[in-house]
Coordinates of C-alpha atoms in Angstrom, one line a residue:
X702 CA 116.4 86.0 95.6
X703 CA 115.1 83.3 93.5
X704 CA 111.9 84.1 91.6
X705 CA 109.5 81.4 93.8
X706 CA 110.8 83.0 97.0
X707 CA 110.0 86.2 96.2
X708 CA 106.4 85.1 94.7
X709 CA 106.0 83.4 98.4
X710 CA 107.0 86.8 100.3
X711 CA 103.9 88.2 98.0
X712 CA 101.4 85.8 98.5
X713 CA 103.0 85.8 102.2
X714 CA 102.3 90.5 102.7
X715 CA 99.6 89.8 99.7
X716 CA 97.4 87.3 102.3
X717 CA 98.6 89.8 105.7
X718 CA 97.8 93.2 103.7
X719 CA 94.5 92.6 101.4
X720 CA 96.4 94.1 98.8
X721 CA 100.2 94.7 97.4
X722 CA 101.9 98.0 95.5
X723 CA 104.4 96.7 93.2
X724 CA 106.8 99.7 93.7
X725 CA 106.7 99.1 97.5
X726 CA 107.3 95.1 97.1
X727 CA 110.4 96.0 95.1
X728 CA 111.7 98.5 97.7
X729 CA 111.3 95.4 100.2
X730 CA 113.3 92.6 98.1
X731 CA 115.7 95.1 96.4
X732 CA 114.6 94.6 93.2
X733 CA 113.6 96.3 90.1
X734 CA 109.9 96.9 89.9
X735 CA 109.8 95.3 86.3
X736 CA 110.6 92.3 88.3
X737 CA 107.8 92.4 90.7
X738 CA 105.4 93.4 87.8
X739 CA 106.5 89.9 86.0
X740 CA 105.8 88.4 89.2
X741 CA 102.5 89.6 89.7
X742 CA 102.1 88.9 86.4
X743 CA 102.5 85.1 86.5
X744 CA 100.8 84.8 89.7
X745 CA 97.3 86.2 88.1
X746 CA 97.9 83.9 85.4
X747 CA 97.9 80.8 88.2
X748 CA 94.5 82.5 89.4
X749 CA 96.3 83.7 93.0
X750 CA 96.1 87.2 92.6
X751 CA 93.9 89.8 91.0
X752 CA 96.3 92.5 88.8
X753 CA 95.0 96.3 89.6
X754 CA 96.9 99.7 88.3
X755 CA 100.5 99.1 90.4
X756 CA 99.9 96.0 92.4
X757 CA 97.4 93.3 93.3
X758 CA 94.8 92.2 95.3
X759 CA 93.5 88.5 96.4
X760 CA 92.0 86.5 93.4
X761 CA 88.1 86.3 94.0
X762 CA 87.5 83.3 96.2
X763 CA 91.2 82.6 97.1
X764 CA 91.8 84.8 100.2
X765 CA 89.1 83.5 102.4
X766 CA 89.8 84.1 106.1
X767 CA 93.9 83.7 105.3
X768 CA 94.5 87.7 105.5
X769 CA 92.8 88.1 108.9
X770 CA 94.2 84.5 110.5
X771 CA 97.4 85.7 109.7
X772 CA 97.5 88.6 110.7
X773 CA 96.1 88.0 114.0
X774 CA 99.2 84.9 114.4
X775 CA 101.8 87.5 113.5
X776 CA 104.0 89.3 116.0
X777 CA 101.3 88.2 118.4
X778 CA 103.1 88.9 121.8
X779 CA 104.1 92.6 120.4
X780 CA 100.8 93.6 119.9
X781 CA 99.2 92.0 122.8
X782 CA 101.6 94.7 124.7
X783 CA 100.8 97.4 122.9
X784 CA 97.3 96.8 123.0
X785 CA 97.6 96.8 127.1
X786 CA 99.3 100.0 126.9
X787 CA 96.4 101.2 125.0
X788 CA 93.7 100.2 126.8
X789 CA 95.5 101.4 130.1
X790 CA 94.9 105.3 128.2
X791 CA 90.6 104.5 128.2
X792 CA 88.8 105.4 131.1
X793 CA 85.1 104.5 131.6
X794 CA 82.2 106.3 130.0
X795 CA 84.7 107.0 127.3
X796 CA 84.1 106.6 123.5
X797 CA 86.5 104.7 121.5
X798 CA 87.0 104.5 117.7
X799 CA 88.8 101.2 116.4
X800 CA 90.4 101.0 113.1
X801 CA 90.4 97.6 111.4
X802 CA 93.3 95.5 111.9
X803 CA 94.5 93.1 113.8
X804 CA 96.4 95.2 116.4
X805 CA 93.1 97.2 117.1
X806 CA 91.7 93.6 117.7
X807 CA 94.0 93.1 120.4
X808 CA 93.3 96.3 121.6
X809 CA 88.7 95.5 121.8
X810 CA 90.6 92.4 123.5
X811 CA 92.1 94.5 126.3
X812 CA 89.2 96.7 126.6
X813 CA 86.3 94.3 127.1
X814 CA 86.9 94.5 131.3
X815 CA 86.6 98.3 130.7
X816 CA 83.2 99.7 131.9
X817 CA 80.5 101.7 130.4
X818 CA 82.4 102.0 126.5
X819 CA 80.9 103.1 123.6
X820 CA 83.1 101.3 120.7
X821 CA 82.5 102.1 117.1
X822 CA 84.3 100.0 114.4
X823 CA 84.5 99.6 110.7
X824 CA 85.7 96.2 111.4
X825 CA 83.4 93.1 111.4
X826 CA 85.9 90.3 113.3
X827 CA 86.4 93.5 116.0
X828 CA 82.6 94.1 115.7
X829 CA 81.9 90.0 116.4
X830 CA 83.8 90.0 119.5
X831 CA 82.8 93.7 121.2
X832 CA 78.6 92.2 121.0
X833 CA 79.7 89.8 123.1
X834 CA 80.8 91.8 125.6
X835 CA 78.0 93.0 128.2
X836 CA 79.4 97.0 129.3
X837 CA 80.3 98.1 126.0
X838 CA 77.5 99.9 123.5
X839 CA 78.7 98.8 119.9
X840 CA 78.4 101.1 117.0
X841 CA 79.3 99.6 113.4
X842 CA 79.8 102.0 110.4
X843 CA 77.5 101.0 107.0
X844 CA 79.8 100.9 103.9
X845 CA 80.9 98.9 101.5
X846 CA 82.7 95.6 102.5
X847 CA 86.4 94.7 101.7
X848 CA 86.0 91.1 101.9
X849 CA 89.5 90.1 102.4
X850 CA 89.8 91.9 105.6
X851 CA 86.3 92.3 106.6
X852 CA 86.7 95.9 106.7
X853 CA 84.0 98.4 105.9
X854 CA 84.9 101.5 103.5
X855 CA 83.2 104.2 101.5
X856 CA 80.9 107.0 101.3
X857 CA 78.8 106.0 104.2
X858 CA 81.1 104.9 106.3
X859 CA 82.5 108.2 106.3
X860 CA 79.4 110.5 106.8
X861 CA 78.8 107.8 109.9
X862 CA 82.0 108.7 111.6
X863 CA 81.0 112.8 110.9
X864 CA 77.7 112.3 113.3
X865 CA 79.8 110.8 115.9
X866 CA 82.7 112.8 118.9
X867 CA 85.0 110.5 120.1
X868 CA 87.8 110.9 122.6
X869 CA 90.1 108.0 120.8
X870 CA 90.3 106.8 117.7
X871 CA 92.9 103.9 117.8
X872 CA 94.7 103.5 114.0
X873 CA 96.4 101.0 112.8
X874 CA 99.7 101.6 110.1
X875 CA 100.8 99.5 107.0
X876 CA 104.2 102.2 107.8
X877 CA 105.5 104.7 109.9
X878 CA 108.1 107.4 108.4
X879 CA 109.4 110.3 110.2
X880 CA 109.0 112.4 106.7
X881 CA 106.2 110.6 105.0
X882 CA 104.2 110.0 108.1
X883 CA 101.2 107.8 108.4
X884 CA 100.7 105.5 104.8
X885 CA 98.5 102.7 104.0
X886 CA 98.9 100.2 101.2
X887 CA 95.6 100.2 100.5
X888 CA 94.2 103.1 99.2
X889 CA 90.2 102.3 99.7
X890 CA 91.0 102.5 103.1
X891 CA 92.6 105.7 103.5
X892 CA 89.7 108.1 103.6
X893 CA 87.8 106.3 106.7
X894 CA 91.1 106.6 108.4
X895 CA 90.9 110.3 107.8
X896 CA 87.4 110.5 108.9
X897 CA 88.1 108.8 112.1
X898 CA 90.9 111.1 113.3
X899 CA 88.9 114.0 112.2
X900 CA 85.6 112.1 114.8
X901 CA 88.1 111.8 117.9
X902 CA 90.0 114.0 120.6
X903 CA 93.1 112.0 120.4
X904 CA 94.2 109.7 117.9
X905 CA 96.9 106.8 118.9
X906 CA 98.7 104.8 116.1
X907 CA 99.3 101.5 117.6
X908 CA 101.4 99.2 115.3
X909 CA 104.4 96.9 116.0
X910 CA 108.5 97.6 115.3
X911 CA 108.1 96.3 111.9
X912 CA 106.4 98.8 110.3
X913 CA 108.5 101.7 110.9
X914 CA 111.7 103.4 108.9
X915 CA 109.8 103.2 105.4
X916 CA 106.4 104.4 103.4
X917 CA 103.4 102.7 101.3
X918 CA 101.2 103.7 98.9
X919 CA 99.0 106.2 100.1
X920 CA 99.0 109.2 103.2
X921 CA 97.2 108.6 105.3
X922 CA 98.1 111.9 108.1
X923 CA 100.9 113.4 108.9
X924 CA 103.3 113.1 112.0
X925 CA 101.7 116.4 113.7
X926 CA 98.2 115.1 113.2
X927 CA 98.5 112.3 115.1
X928 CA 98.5 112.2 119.3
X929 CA 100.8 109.2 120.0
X930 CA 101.9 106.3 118.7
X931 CA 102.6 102.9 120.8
X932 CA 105.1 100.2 119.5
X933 CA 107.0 97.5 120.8
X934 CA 110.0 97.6 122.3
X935 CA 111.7 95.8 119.7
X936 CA 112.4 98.8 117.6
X937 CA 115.8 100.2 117.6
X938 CA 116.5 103.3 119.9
X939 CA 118.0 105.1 117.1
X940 CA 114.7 104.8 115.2
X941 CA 112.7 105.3 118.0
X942 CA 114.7 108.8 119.0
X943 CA 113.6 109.7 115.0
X944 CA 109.7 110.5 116.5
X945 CA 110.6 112.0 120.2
X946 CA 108.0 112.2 122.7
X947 CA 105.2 111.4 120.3
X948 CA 106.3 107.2 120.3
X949 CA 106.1 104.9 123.2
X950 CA 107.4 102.0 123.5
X951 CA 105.9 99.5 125.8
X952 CA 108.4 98.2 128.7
X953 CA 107.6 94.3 127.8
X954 CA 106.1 91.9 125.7
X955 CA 103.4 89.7 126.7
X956 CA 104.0 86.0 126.4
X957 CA 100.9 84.5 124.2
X958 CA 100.9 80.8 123.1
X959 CA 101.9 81.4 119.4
X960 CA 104.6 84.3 120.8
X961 CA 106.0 81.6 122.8
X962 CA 106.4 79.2 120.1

């Protein structure tokens, strides 16, 4: 892989993630990760990326809305589905934890014909949308912002979710492993993620096919701490046979205008 390609597939997981570990990126292309360090490397030096210990983040003032946008134009028809098979799980007068990401969007998407919610977020885009609903009571975490992916994160944000008994939190995944279980590439992120499953009943990972078969960064849970996990049916059998009864995969895929091409 040429060195510009692979500096475009890191802007590219750099813009969809908020943030990139260079030993992960170099699993991904096959390289060393002296390569992807180099790479990084020159791209802080053309002001695109911010160097931290093992990775990157977006350069101040570059990211803007990108990381969110993209996400939410990514594998759009996937998580549409898995989002309705989510929803279907809520029943009204129910409380309902949502993660940030933009699979847990598409999941406030498919509950806003739900009645009588209570919807607590760490997300601000997921936050926007659930006000505008009229039969859901919206409950946003304090915390510190992570502008890149208008997410909230820290001390506060935890010790909100400890006041509060949920019957789902719904989680989103930078990677599912069979061994390594629940991991996040970002590791700001990973104690709110805690706190949440630790605040609900039931806890369902809902992410799409791509993320499964390898690990990031940091744990996030284990495997046995998590209730179920919904997918698309775009991931193998033979993977999906890996995680047994715990993984569902949804019968279909929803057609959506960017899906459709």
């Amino acid at each position: 892989m040429l060195a510009s390609t692979r500096r475009r597939e890191i802007l590219h997981r750099l813009l969809a993630d908020g943030y990139v570990e260079a030993r992960e990126l170099a699993n991904r292309m096959g390289v060393d990760t002296s390569t992807i360090r180099r790479d990084l490397d020159a791209l802080a030096r053309a002001g695109q990326v911010q160097r931290t210990h093992g990775g990157a983040r977006p350069a101040p003032g570059v990211a803007g809305e990108l990381p969110y946008a993209m996400k939410q134009t990514e594998r759009r028809g996937e998580k549409t589905a898995i989002a309705a098979a989510a929803a279907a799980l809520v029943r009204p007068g129910d409380t309902v934890i949502l993660d940030s990401g933009s699979t847990t969007y598409e999941v406030a998407a498919a509950l806003r014909t739900h009645e009588s919610l209570t919807v607590i977020t760490n997300d601000l885009r997921i936050a926007k949308f659930v006000a505008t609903v009229p039969d859901i009571r919206l409950l946003v975490t304090g915390g510190e912002l992570l502008g890149s992916v208008y997410t909230l994160v820290g001390d506060r944000a935890e010790a909100f979710l400890a006041d509060y008994a949920a019957d789902w939190t719904f989680l989103g995944a930078d990677a599912i492993h069979p061994a390594a279980g629940i991991t996040n590439t970002n590791t700001l992120e990973v104690p709110i993620k805690r706190a949440m499953i630790a605040a609900a009943v039931s806890t369902i990972v809902v992410t799409d096919s791509s993320k499964f078969g390898h690990h990031t960064l940091a744990k996030v849970a284990a495997l046995d701490e998590i209730t179920q996990i919904i997918t698309d049916p775009q991931l193998p059998t033979g993977t999906a046979e890996q995680y047994g009864d715990q993984l569902t995969r949804t019968p279909y895929l929803i057609e959506t205008e960017s899906s459709a091409g």
